[in-house]
CSV table of C-alpha atoms and ligand atoms in Angstrom, one decimal:
chain,number,residue,atom,x,y,z
O,1,UNK,CA,-99.0,145.6,33.3
O,2,UNK,CA,-96.8,146.6,36.4
O,3,UNK,CA,-93.1,145.5,36.0
O,4,UNK,CA,-93.3,143.5,39.2
O,5,UNK,CA,-95.2,140.7,37.1
O,6,UNK,CA,-92.3,140.3,34.5
O,7,UNK,CA,-90.8,137.1,34.3
O,8,UNK,CA,-93.5,135.7,37.0
O,9,UNK,CA,-92.5,132.5,35.7
O,10,UNK,CA,-89.4,132.4,36.7
O,11,UNK,CA,-89.8,133.5,40.1
O,12,UNK,CA,-89.9,130.7,42.9
O,13,UNK,CA,-93.1,129.5,44.5
O,14,UNK,CA,-92.7,131.7,47.5
O,15,UNK,CA,-92.5,135.1,45.6
O,16,UNK,CA,-95.0,134.2,43.6
O,17,UNK,CA,-97.5,133.5,46.4
O,18,UNK,CA,-96.1,136.9,47.9
O,19,UNK,CA,-97.1,139.1,44.7
O,20,UNK,CA,-100.5,137.1,44.1
O,21,UNK,CA,-101.4,137.5,48.2
O,22,UNK,CA,-100.6,141.4,48.1
O,23,UNK,CA,-102.4,142.0,44.8
O,24,UNK,CA,-105.2,140.2,45.8
O,25,UNK,CA,-105.3,140.9,49.9
O,26,UNK,CA,-105.2,137.0,50.5
O,27,UNK,CA,-105.6,135.9,54.2
O,28,UNK,CA,-102.7,134.1,55.8
O,29,UNK,CA,-105.5,131.3,56.0
O,30,UNK,CA,-106.3,131.6,52.3
O,31,UNK,CA,-102.3,131.2,51.5
O,32,UNK,CA,-102.2,128.3,53.7
O,33,UNK,CA,-104.7,126.5,51.8
O,34,UNK,CA,-102.9,127.7,48.3
O,35,UNK,CA,-99.4,126.1,50.0
O,36,UNK,CA,-101.1,122.8,51.3
O,37,UNK,CA,-102.3,122.0,47.8
O,38,UNK,CA,-98.9,122.5,46.1
O,39,UNK,CA,-97.4,119.9,44.7
O,40,UNK,CA,-94.1,119.4,43.0
O,41,UNK,CA,-94.9,117.0,40.1
O,42,UNK,CA,-97.7,119.4,39.0
O,43,UNK,CA,-95.2,122.3,38.7
O,44,UNK,CA,-93.5,120.7,35.9
O,45,UNK,CA,-96.7,120.4,33.8
O,46,UNK,CA,-97.8,124.1,33.4
O,47,UNK,CA,-96.1,127.7,33.5
O,48,UNK,CA,-96.8,130.0,36.5
O,49,UNK,CA,-97.8,127.4,38.8
O,50,UNK,CA,-99.1,128.0,42.1
O,51,UNK,CA,-101.2,125.2,43.7
O,52,UNK,CA,-103.5,122.0,42.9
O,53,UNK,CA,-107.3,123.0,42.3
O,54,UNK,CA,-109.0,119.8,43.5
O,55,UNK,CA,-111.7,118.4,41.8
O,56,UNK,CA,-113.7,115.7,43.8
O,57,UNK,CA,-112.9,112.1,42.3
O,58,UNK,CA,-114.9,109.0,42.4
O,59,UNK,CA,-115.2,105.5,41.0
O,60,UNK,CA,-118.1,104.3,38.9
O,61,UNK,CA,-118.5,100.5,39.6
O,62,UNK,CA,-119.6,97.5,37.4
O,63,UNK,CA,-118.6,99.0,33.8
O,64,UNK,CA,-118.6,95.6,32.0
O,65,UNK,CA,-116.8,96.0,29.0
O,66,UNK,CA,-115.9,93.2,26.8
O,67,UNK,CA,-116.8,90.6,29.4
O,68,UNK,CA,-114.3,92.8,32.1
O,69,UNK,CA,-116.2,94.6,34.9
O,70,UNK,CA,-114.1,97.4,35.5
O,71,UNK,CA,-113.7,100.1,38.2
O,72,UNK,CA,-113.5,103.2,36.7
O,73,UNK,CA,-112.0,106.7,38.6
O,74,UNK,CA,-114.3,109.3,37.5
O,75,UNK,CA,-113.3,113.1,38.0
O,76,UNK,CA,-116.2,115.7,38.0
O,77,UNK,CA,-117.6,118.5,40.0
O,78,UNK,CA,-121.4,117.2,38.9
O,79,UNK,CA,-123.5,115.7,41.3
O,80,UNK,CA,-125.2,112.4,40.4
O,81,UNK,CA,-122.8,111.6,37.2
O,82,UNK,CA,-121.2,108.8,39.3
O,83,UNK,CA,-124.2,107.5,40.4
O,84,UNK,CA,-125.8,107.6,37.0
O,85,UNK,CA,-122.7,106.1,35.0
O,86,UNK,CA,-123.1,103.2,37.7
O,87,UNK,CA,-126.5,102.7,37.2
O,88,UNK,CA,-126.4,102.6,33.4
O,89,UNK,CA,-123.8,100.2,33.8
O,90,UNK,CA,-125.6,98.0,35.9
O,91,UNK,CA,-128.6,98.2,33.4
O,92,UNK,CA,-126.1,97.4,30.6
O,93,UNK,CA,-124.2,94.5,32.5
O,94,UNK,CA,-128.0,92.6,32.7
O,95,UNK,CA,-127.7,92.3,29.1
O,96,UNK,CA,-124.3,91.1,29.0
O,97,UNK,CA,-122.4,94.2,29.1
O,98,UNK,CA,-120.9,96.6,26.6
O,99,UNK,CA,-119.2,95.7,23.6
O,100,UNK,CA,-116.2,98.2,22.5
O,101,UNK,CA,-114.4,97.7,19.2
O,102,UNK,CA,-111.4,100.7,18.4
O,103,UNK,CA,-112.2,100.9,14.8
O,104,UNK,CA,-108.9,103.1,13.9
O,105,UNK,CA,-106.2,104.9,16.2
O,106,UNK,CA,-104.7,107.3,13.9
O,107,UNK,CA,-104.0,111.4,14.6
O,108,UNK,CA,-104.4,113.5,12.2
O,109,UNK,CA,-102.6,116.9,11.0
O,110,UNK,CA,-103.2,119.9,8.4
O,111,UNK,CA,-100.6,121.9,6.4
O,112,UNK,CA,-102.9,124.7,5.2
O,113,UNK,CA,-101.3,126.2,1.7
O,114,UNK,CA,-102.7,129.7,0.4
O,115,UNK,CA,-102.8,130.7,-3.0
O,116,UNK,CA,-101.1,126.8,-3.9
O,117,UNK,CA,-103.0,125.7,-7.4
O,118,UNK,CA,-105.0,122.7,-5.8
O,119,UNK,CA,-104.5,120.5,-8.9
O,120,UNK,CA,-100.7,120.7,-9.0
O,121,UNK,CA,-100.4,120.1,-5.3
O,122,UNK,CA,-102.8,117.3,-5.3
O,123,UNK,CA,-100.3,115.8,-8.2
O,124,UNK,CA,-97.2,116.7,-6.1
O,125,UNK,CA,-98.5,114.9,-3.0
O,126,UNK,CA,-99.4,111.7,-4.8
O,127,UNK,CA,-96.0,112.0,-6.4
O,128,UNK,CA,-93.8,112.6,-3.9
O,129,UNK,CA,-95.9,110.7,-1.0
O,130,UNK,CA,-93.4,108.0,-0.1
O,131,UNK,CA,-90.5,110.5,0.4
O,132,UNK,CA,-93.0,113.1,2.6
O,133,UNK,CA,-93.7,109.6,4.8
O,134,UNK,CA,-90.2,109.2,5.4
O,135,UNK,CA,-89.4,113.3,6.1
O,136,UNK,CA,-92.2,113.4,8.8
O,137,UNK,CA,-90.7,109.9,10.3
O,138,UNK,CA,-87.4,111.4,10.3
O,139,UNK,CA,-88.7,114.2,12.0
O,140,UNK,CA,-89.5,111.9,14.9
O,141,UNK,CA,-87.6,108.6,14.4
O,142,UNK,CA,-88.6,106.8,17.6
O,143,UNK,CA,-92.1,106.5,16.7
O,144,UNK,CA,-91.3,103.8,14.3
O,145,UNK,CA,-89.6,101.8,17.1
O,146,UNK,CA,-93.1,101.7,19.1
O,147,UNK,CA,-94.5,100.5,16.0
O,148,UNK,CA,-96.2,103.4,14.3
O,149,UNK,CA,-95.4,106.2,12.3
O,150,UNK,CA,-97.0,108.5,9.4
O,151,UNK,CA,-99.2,106.5,7.2
O,152,UNK,CA,-100.6,108.7,4.7
O,153,UNK,CA,-101.1,112.2,3.0
O,154,UNK,CA,-104.1,113.5,1.2
O,155,UNK,CA,-105.2,117.0,-0.4
O,156,UNK,CA,-108.4,119.0,0.3
O,157,UNK,CA,-109.3,122.0,-1.7
O,158,UNK,CA,-111.0,124.2,1.1
O,159,UNK,CA,-111.9,127.0,-1.7
O,160,UNK,CA,-110.5,128.8,-4.7
O,161,UNK,CA,-107.5,130.0,-2.0
O,162,UNK,CA,-106.8,127.6,0.4
O,163,UNK,CA,-105.9,123.9,0.3
O,164,UNK,CA,-105.0,121.4,3.0
O,165,UNK,CA,-102.8,118.6,3.1
O,166,UNK,CA,-103.6,116.3,5.6
O,167,UNK,CA,-101.8,113.9,7.3
O,168,UNK,CA,-102.4,110.7,9.2
O,169,UNK,CA,-100.0,108.9,11.4
O,170,UNK,CA,-100.2,106.3,13.8
O,171,UNK,CA,-98.8,107.7,17.2
O,172,UNK,CA,-98.4,104.7,19.0
O,173,UNK,CA,-99.4,104.8,22.6
O,174,UNK,CA,-99.3,108.3,22.4
O,175,UNK,CA,-102.2,111.1,22.0
O,176,UNK,CA,-99.7,112.4,19.5
O,177,UNK,CA,-100.3,116.3,19.2
O,178,UNK,CA,-96.3,117.3,19.9
O,179,UNK,CA,-94.9,114.4,17.3
O,180,UNK,CA,-97.6,115.1,14.8
O,181,UNK,CA,-96.9,118.7,15.0
O,182,UNK,CA,-92.9,118.2,14.8
O,183,UNK,CA,-93.6,116.1,11.7
O,184,UNK,CA,-95.6,118.8,10.3
O,185,UNK,CA,-93.2,121.6,10.7
O,186,UNK,CA,-90.6,119.3,9.0
O,187,UNK,CA,-93.0,118.6,5.9
O,188,UNK,CA,-93.8,122.3,5.8
O,189,UNK,CA,-90.5,123.2,6.0
O,190,UNK,CA,-89.5,120.9,2.9
O,191,UNK,CA,-92.6,122.1,1.1
O,192,UNK,CA,-91.6,125.6,1.2
O,193,UNK,CA,-88.1,124.6,-0.3
O,194,UNK,CA,-89.6,122.3,-3.1
O,195,UNK,CA,-92.9,124.2,-3.9
O,196,UNK,CA,-92.1,127.7,-2.7
O,197,UNK,CA,-95.3,127.1,-1.0
O,198,UNK,CA,-97.3,130.0,0.9
O,199,UNK,CA,-97.8,128.0,4.2
O,200,UNK,CA,-100.4,129.8,6.4
O,201,UNK,CA,-100.2,127.1,9.3
O,202,UNK,CA,-99.1,123.6,10.1
O,203,UNK,CA,-101.1,121.8,13.0
O,204,UNK,CA,-102.6,118.9,14.3
O,205,UNK,CA,-106.6,118.8,13.9
O,206,UNK,CA,-108.6,117.4,16.6
O,207,UNK,CA,-111.5,115.9,14.1
O,208,UNK,CA,-110.6,112.7,15.0
O,209,UNK,CA,-112.5,110.4,12.6
O,210,UNK,CA,-109.9,107.9,12.5
O,211,UNK,CA,-109.8,107.6,16.3
O,212,UNK,CA,-113.4,106.1,16.9
O,213,UNK,CA,-114.9,103.4,19.1
O,214,UNK,CA,-117.9,101.9,18.3
O,215,UNK,CA,-119.9,100.5,21.6
O,216,UNK,CA,-123.6,99.1,21.9
O,217,UNK,CA,-125.1,97.4,24.5
O,218,UNK,CA,-128.3,96.2,25.3
O,219,UNK,CA,-130.8,96.3,28.4
O,220,UNK,CA,-133.8,93.4,28.6
O,221,UNK,CA,-137.0,94.9,28.9
O,222,UNK,CA,-137.8,94.2,32.2
O,223,UNK,CA,-134.8,95.8,33.4
O,224,UNK,CA,-136.3,99.0,32.9
O,225,UNK,CA,-139.7,99.0,34.5
O,226,UNK,CA,-140.1,101.7,36.9
O,227,UNK,CA,-143.0,101.6,39.8
O,228,UNK,CA,-145.5,103.1,37.3
O,229,UNK,CA,-144.1,102.2,33.7
O,230,UNK,CA,-143.6,98.8,32.1
O,231,UNK,CA,-140.1,98.5,30.9
O,232,UNK,CA,-141.9,98.0,27.3
O,233,UNK,CA,-142.5,101.8,27.8
O,234,UNK,CA,-139.7,103.0,29.1
O,235,UNK,CA,-137.8,101.4,26.6
O,236,UNK,CA,-140.1,103.0,23.9
O,237,UNK,CA,-139.7,106.3,25.5
O,238,UNK,CA,-135.6,106.1,25.5
O,239,UNK,CA,-136.0,105.3,22.0
O,240,UNK,CA,-138.2,108.3,20.9
O,241,UNK,CA,-135.7,110.7,22.8
O,242,UNK,CA,-133.2,109.0,20.9
O,243,UNK,CA,-134.7,110.0,17.8
O,244,UNK,CA,-135.3,113.6,19.1
O,245,UNK,CA,-131.3,114.1,19.3
O,246,UNK,CA,-131.3,113.0,15.8
O,247,UNK,CA,-134.0,115.6,14.6
O,248,UNK,CA,-133.3,118.9,16.8
O,249,UNK,CA,-129.9,120.2,17.6
O,250,UNK,CA,-130.9,121.7,20.6
O,251,UNK,CA,-131.7,118.6,22.2
O,252,UNK,CA,-128.5,116.9,20.7
O,253,UNK,CA,-126.7,119.3,22.2
O,254,UNK,CA,-128.0,118.0,25.7
O,255,UNK,CA,-127.9,114.6,24.8
O,256,UNK,CA,-124.5,114.9,23.9
O,257,UNK,CA,-123.7,116.8,27.5
O,258,UNK,CA,-124.7,113.8,29.4
O,259,UNK,CA,-122.6,111.4,27.3
O,260,UNK,CA,-119.9,114.1,28.1
O,261,UNK,CA,-120.4,113.8,31.8
O,262,UNK,CA,-119.0,110.3,32.0
O,263,UNK,CA,-116.3,110.6,28.5
O,264,UNK,CA,-114.6,113.8,30.4
O,265,UNK,CA,-114.8,112.5,34.2
O,266,UNK,CA,-112.9,109.4,32.8
O,267,UNK,CA,-110.4,111.6,30.6
O,268,UNK,CA,-109.5,113.6,33.5
O,269,UNK,CA,-108.8,111.0,35.9
O,270,UNK,CA,-106.7,109.1,33.1
O,271,UNK,CA,-104.8,112.5,32.7
O,272,UNK,CA,-105.6,113.0,29.4
O,273,UNK,CA,-106.3,116.2,27.5
O,274,UNK,CA,-110.6,116.3,27.8
O,275,UNK,CA,-110.7,119.4,25.7
O,276,UNK,CA,-109.2,117.6,22.9
O,277,UNK,CA,-111.7,114.9,23.1
O,278,UNK,CA,-114.7,117.4,23.6
O,279,UNK,CA,-113.2,119.3,20.4
O,280,UNK,CA,-113.3,115.6,18.5
O,281,UNK,CA,-116.6,114.5,19.7
O,282,UNK,CA,-118.8,117.5,18.8
O,283,UNK,CA,-116.8,118.0,15.5
O,284,UNK,CA,-117.6,114.5,14.9
O,285,UNK,CA,-121.3,115.0,16.1
O,286,UNK,CA,-121.5,117.8,13.4
O,287,UNK,CA,-119.8,115.7,10.4
O,288,UNK,CA,-122.5,115.4,8.2
O,289,UNK,CA,-123.4,119.2,8.6
O,290,UNK,CA,-126.4,119.0,11.0
O,291,UNK,CA,-125.6,118.6,14.6
O,292,UNK,CA,-126.9,115.3,15.9
O,293,UNK,CA,-127.0,113.1,19.3
O,294,UNK,CA,-124.2,110.5,19.0
O,295,UNK,CA,-125.8,107.5,20.7
O,296,UNK,CA,-128.9,105.9,19.1
O,297,UNK,CA,-131.2,103.5,21.0
O,298,UNK,CA,-133.7,101.1,19.1
O,299,UNK,CA,-136.0,98.0,20.7
O,300,UNK,CA,-136.1,94.8,19.7
O,301,UNK,CA,-138.9,92.4,21.1
O,302,UNK,CA,-136.9,91.8,24.5
O,303,UNK,CA,-134.4,94.5,24.7
O,304,UNK,CA,-133.5,98.0,24.1
O,305,UNK,CA,-130.3,98.3,22.2
O,306,UNK,CA,-128.0,101.4,21.9
O,307,UNK,CA,-124.9,102.2,20.2
O,308,UNK,CA,-122.8,105.0,19.6
O,309,UNK,CA,-119.6,105.8,17.7
O,310,UNK,CA,-117.4,108.3,19.9
O,311,UNK,CA,-114.0,109.6,18.7
O,312,UNK,CA,-111.5,109.4,21.8
O,313,UNK,CA,-108.3,111.0,20.9
O,314,UNK,CA,-106.2,109.9,24.1
O,315,UNK,CA,-102.6,108.6,25.0
O,316,UNK,CA,-101.8,106.0,27.3
O,317,UNK,CA,-98.0,107.6,27.5
O,318,UNK,CA,-97.3,111.5,27.1
O,319,UNK,CA,-98.7,114.1,28.1
O,320,UNK,CA,-99.5,114.8,32.1
O,321,UNK,CA,-99.8,110.8,32.0
O,322,UNK,CA,-96.5,109.9,33.9
O,323,UNK,CA,-96.3,113.5,35.5
O,324,UNK,CA,-99.4,113.7,37.9
O,325,UNK,CA,-99.2,110.2,40.8
O,326,UNK,CA,-102.8,109.6,40.6
O,327,UNK,CA,-103.1,108.8,37.0
O,328,UNK,CA,-100.8,105.8,37.3
O,329,UNK,CA,-102.9,104.9,40.2
O,330,UNK,CA,-106.1,105.5,38.0
O,331,UNK,CA,-105.0,103.3,35.4
O,332,UNK,CA,-104.4,100.6,38.0
O,333,UNK,CA,-108.0,100.7,39.4
O,334,UNK,CA,-109.4,100.8,36.3
O,335,UNK,CA,-107.6,98.0,35.3
O,336,UNK,CA,-106.5,99.0,31.9
O,337,UNK,CA,-103.0,98.5,30.2
O,338,UNK,CA,-102.8,100.3,26.8
O,339,UNK,CA,-104.5,103.1,25.0
O,340,UNK,CA,-107.1,101.1,23.3
O,341,UNK,CA,-108.5,99.6,26.2
O,342,UNK,CA,-108.5,102.8,27.7
O,343,UNK,CA,-110.5,104.4,24.5
O,344,UNK,CA,-112.8,101.4,25.0
O,345,UNK,CA,-113.6,102.2,28.7
O,346,UNK,CA,-114.2,106.2,28.1
O,347,UNK,CA,-116.6,105.5,25.6
O,348,UNK,CA,-118.5,102.6,27.3
O,349,UNK,CA,-119.2,105.2,30.4
O,350,UNK,CA,-120.3,107.5,27.6
O,351,UNK,CA,-122.9,104.9,26.5
O,352,UNK,CA,-123.9,104.2,30.2
O,353,UNK,CA,-124.1,107.6,31.4
O,354,UNK,CA,-126.2,108.4,28.3
O,355,UNK,CA,-128.5,105.3,29.2
O,356,UNK,CA,-129.1,106.3,32.6
O,357,UNK,CA,-129.7,109.8,31.7
O,358,UNK,CA,-132.3,109.1,29.0
O,359,UNK,CA,-133.8,106.5,31.4
O,360,UNK,CA,-134.3,109.5,34.6
O,361,UNK,CA,-135.4,112.2,31.9
O,362,UNK,CA,-138.3,109.7,30.7
O,363,UNK,CA,-139.4,108.6,33.6
O,364,UNK,CA,-139.1,110.5,36.6
O,365,UNK,CA,-137.3,113.5,35.5
O,366,UNK,CA,-133.7,114.5,35.8
O,367,UNK,CA,-134.6,116.5,39.1
O,368,UNK,CA,-135.8,113.9,41.3
O,369,UNK,CA,-132.2,111.6,41.1
O,370,UNK,CA,-130.6,114.9,41.3
O,371,UNK,CA,-132.4,116.6,44.2
O,372,UNK,CA,-130.6,114.6,47.3
O,373,UNK,CA,-127.2,115.8,45.7
O,374,UNK,CA,-128.1,118.9,44.7
O,375,UNK,CA,-129.8,119.7,48.3
O,376,UNK,CA,-126.3,118.6,49.6
O,377,UNK,CA,-124.0,120.9,47.6
O,378,UNK,CA,-126.7,123.8,48.3
O,379,UNK,CA,-126.2,123.6,52.0
O,380,UNK,CA,-122.5,123.0,51.7
O,381,UNK,CA,-122.1,126.1,49.7
O,382,UNK,CA,-124.2,128.5,51.8
O,383,UNK,CA,-122.0,127.1,55.1
O,384,UNK,CA,-123.8,124.1,56.4
O,385,UNK,CA,-121.2,121.6,58.5
O,386,UNK,CA,-121.0,117.9,57.6
O,387,UNK,CA,-122.8,116.9,61.0
O,388,UNK,CA,-125.3,119.6,60.2
O,389,UNK,CA,-126.4,117.9,56.8
O,390,UNK,CA,-128.7,115.3,57.4
O,391,UNK,CA,-130.9,118.0,59.4
O,392,UNK,CA,-130.8,120.5,56.9
O,393,UNK,CA,-131.5,118.5,53.9
O,394,UNK,CA,-134.4,116.9,55.8
O,395,UNK,CA,-135.6,120.5,56.1
O,396,UNK,CA,-135.0,121.6,52.6
O,397,UNK,CA,-136.7,118.6,50.8
O,398,UNK,CA,-139.6,119.6,53.0
O,399,UNK,CA,-139.6,123.2,51.0
O,400,UNK,CA,-141.2,123.8,47.7
O,401,UNK,CA,-138.2,126.1,46.5
O,402,UNK,CA,-135.5,125.1,48.7
O,403,UNK,CA,-132.6,128.1,48.3
O,404,UNK,CA,-129.8,129.6,49.7
O,405,UNK,CA,-132.0,132.0,51.7
O,406,UNK,CA,-134.0,128.5,53.1
O,407,UNK,CA,-130.2,127.0,54.2
O,408,UNK,CA,-129.1,129.9,55.7
O,409,UNK,CA,-132.4,130.2,58.0
O,410,UNK,CA,-132.4,126.5,58.7
O,411,UNK,CA,-128.6,127.0,59.8
O,412,UNK,CA,-129.5,129.8,62.3
O,413,UNK,CA,-132.3,127.9,63.7
O,414,UNK,CA,-130.3,124.9,64.5
O,415,UNK,CA,-127.1,126.5,65.5
O,416,UNK,CA,-129.3,128.3,68.2
D,501,NDP,P1,-96.0,114.0,24.3
D,501,NDP,O1,-94.9,114.9,23.5
D,501,NDP,O2,-96.0,113.9,25.9
D,501,NDP,O3,-95.8,112.5,24.6
D,501,NDP,C1,-95.3,111.4,23.4
D,501,NDP,C2,-94.0,110.8,23.3
D,501,NDP,O4,-94.2,109.6,24.2
D,501,NDP,C3,-93.3,110.3,22.3
D,501,NDP,O5,-93.0,111.3,21.7
D,501,NDP,C4,-92.7,109.6,22.6
D,501,NDP,O6,-90.9,110.2,23.0
D,501,NDP,C5,-92.8,109.0,23.9
D,501,NDP,N1,-93.5,107.4,24.1
D,501,NDP,C6,-93.1,106.3,25.1
D,501,NDP,N2,-93.6,105.1,24.6
D,501,NDP,C7,-94.2,105.2,23.6
D,501,NDP,C8,-95.3,104.8,23.0
D,501,NDP,N3,-95.4,103.4,23.3
D,501,NDP,N4,-95.6,105.2,21.7
D,501,NDP,C9,-95.4,106.6,21.6
D,501,NDP,N5,-95.0,107.5,22.0
D,501,NDP,C10,-94.4,106.8,23.2
D,501,NDP,O7,-97.3,113.9,24.4
D,501,NDP,P2,-98.4,114.0,22.9
D,501,NDP,O8,-97.8,114.0,21.9
D,501,NDP,O9,-99.2,112.8,22.9
D,501,NDP,O10,-99.0,115.0,23.4
D,501,NDP,C11,-100.1,115.0,24.4
D,501,NDP,C12,-100.5,116.4,24.8
D,501,NDP,O11,-99.9,117.4,23.7
D,501,NDP,C13,-101.6,116.8,25.4
D,501,NDP,O12,-101.6,115.9,26.7
D,501,NDP,C14,-101.8,118.1,25.3
D,501,NDP,O13,-102.1,118.5,26.5
D,501,NDP,C15,-101.5,118.3,24.4
D,501,NDP,N6,-101.4,119.5,23.5
D,501,NDP,C16,-102.8,119.0,22.2
D,501,NDP,C17,-102.9,119.6,21.3
D,501,NDP,C18,-104.8,119.7,20.7
D,501,NDP,O14,-104.7,118.7,21.0
D,501,NDP,N7,-104.5,120.4,19.9
D,501,NDP,C19,-102.0,120.9,20.7
D,501,NDP,C20,-100.8,120.6,21.3
D,501,NDP,C21,-100.4,120.0,22.7
D,501,NDP,P3,-89.4,109.2,22.8
D,501,NDP,O15,-89.2,109.4,21.4
D,501,NDP,O16,-89.0,110.5,23.6
D,501,NDP,O17,-89.7,108.2,23.4
């Protein structure tokens, strides 16, 4: 690597930009754009900061959770996601809204030990449980003042070589990645001294089966009727789709991606680590050894009933929560006041999103609803200006295969 990149992180903003501009041949206009998006707080969040990458943010409306109607800020680059979240929420609101219950809120971590005799380790941890919990809490004492703290330790044999000591912690209002890692390192040092154990690593686990929200909701069947299908038929087709996601991992992957369209968009808007949520959700979906759809839908005489258990390992404080100014505004818009309300709302959006996607899939198909927004994206990405959009979209709609060539041709014609 050329030495000019050495200590890039220490260089002032303008110097970083000069280096990148020279390397990539950026024009003054491109540099201006990068500078316009510069934000002082963001520079404190990541290394080698250059600019903010803007993603569109919208707001889903009428998301009724535990009797309260919420607006939900959502950050996404995908057309139709926010419309679908609002649509699914409207259907569920007709059945009384979504019920959400945070079953537990513990974060886990593990110490991986190599060549330690499993039964000896298990007995050791059982004998020293209280002492080890105290060591964990002493390494991050403030957590006790927030009402949390290390809760329990257990030991799992992974194979004949490796053993995992699992630590579960109530991390209060924080997601807790940093505090758990601190606790695990303190415990590792102590274990090394006590047992001469060979410790391979000590780290948080993103498997979050003790940070699960149970969400459920129902839709009166009449609400599901379309021009060509009765509510009963649509309901049954959604039940069938839900069953297929239990049977087939290929379908389950897409079923769950639809849920994550809403979950990620809200998680990002609330300044949380969406990779941690993704990791928790997909590992949870595979917890039985087979990857399955996370939500299930059933029918009673009158209603379509959906439910889902979703891990949502997030925090109301910590991470980028305080640093990014939009996060506080988004929480105010959503009228959420603590981690559990945030977890509940994110999981609820996931259920609403899932319902809207399934309904579209089993009725008119997904493309029709997407089409307007897709055509808009197609037009914009091929150079159409805002004022040209109605005309371009209108003409694209008449075509069997609207594509970039067609946009360029239409623009040529209307700009003559
Ligand atoms: P922080 O360490 O930023 O924040 C937690 C801190 O917030 C606590 O240590 C405490 O500090 C303070 N705090 C204030 N009020 C409370 C309260 N009521 N309850 C609990 N803590 C409170 O964040 P996290 O440890 O939560 O880490 C989150 C970030 O870690 C994520 O955003 C992610 O980017 C990153 N991360 C994720 C990993 C993963 O998922 N595998 C791994 C490593 C990092 P004080 O004692 O000073 O008051």
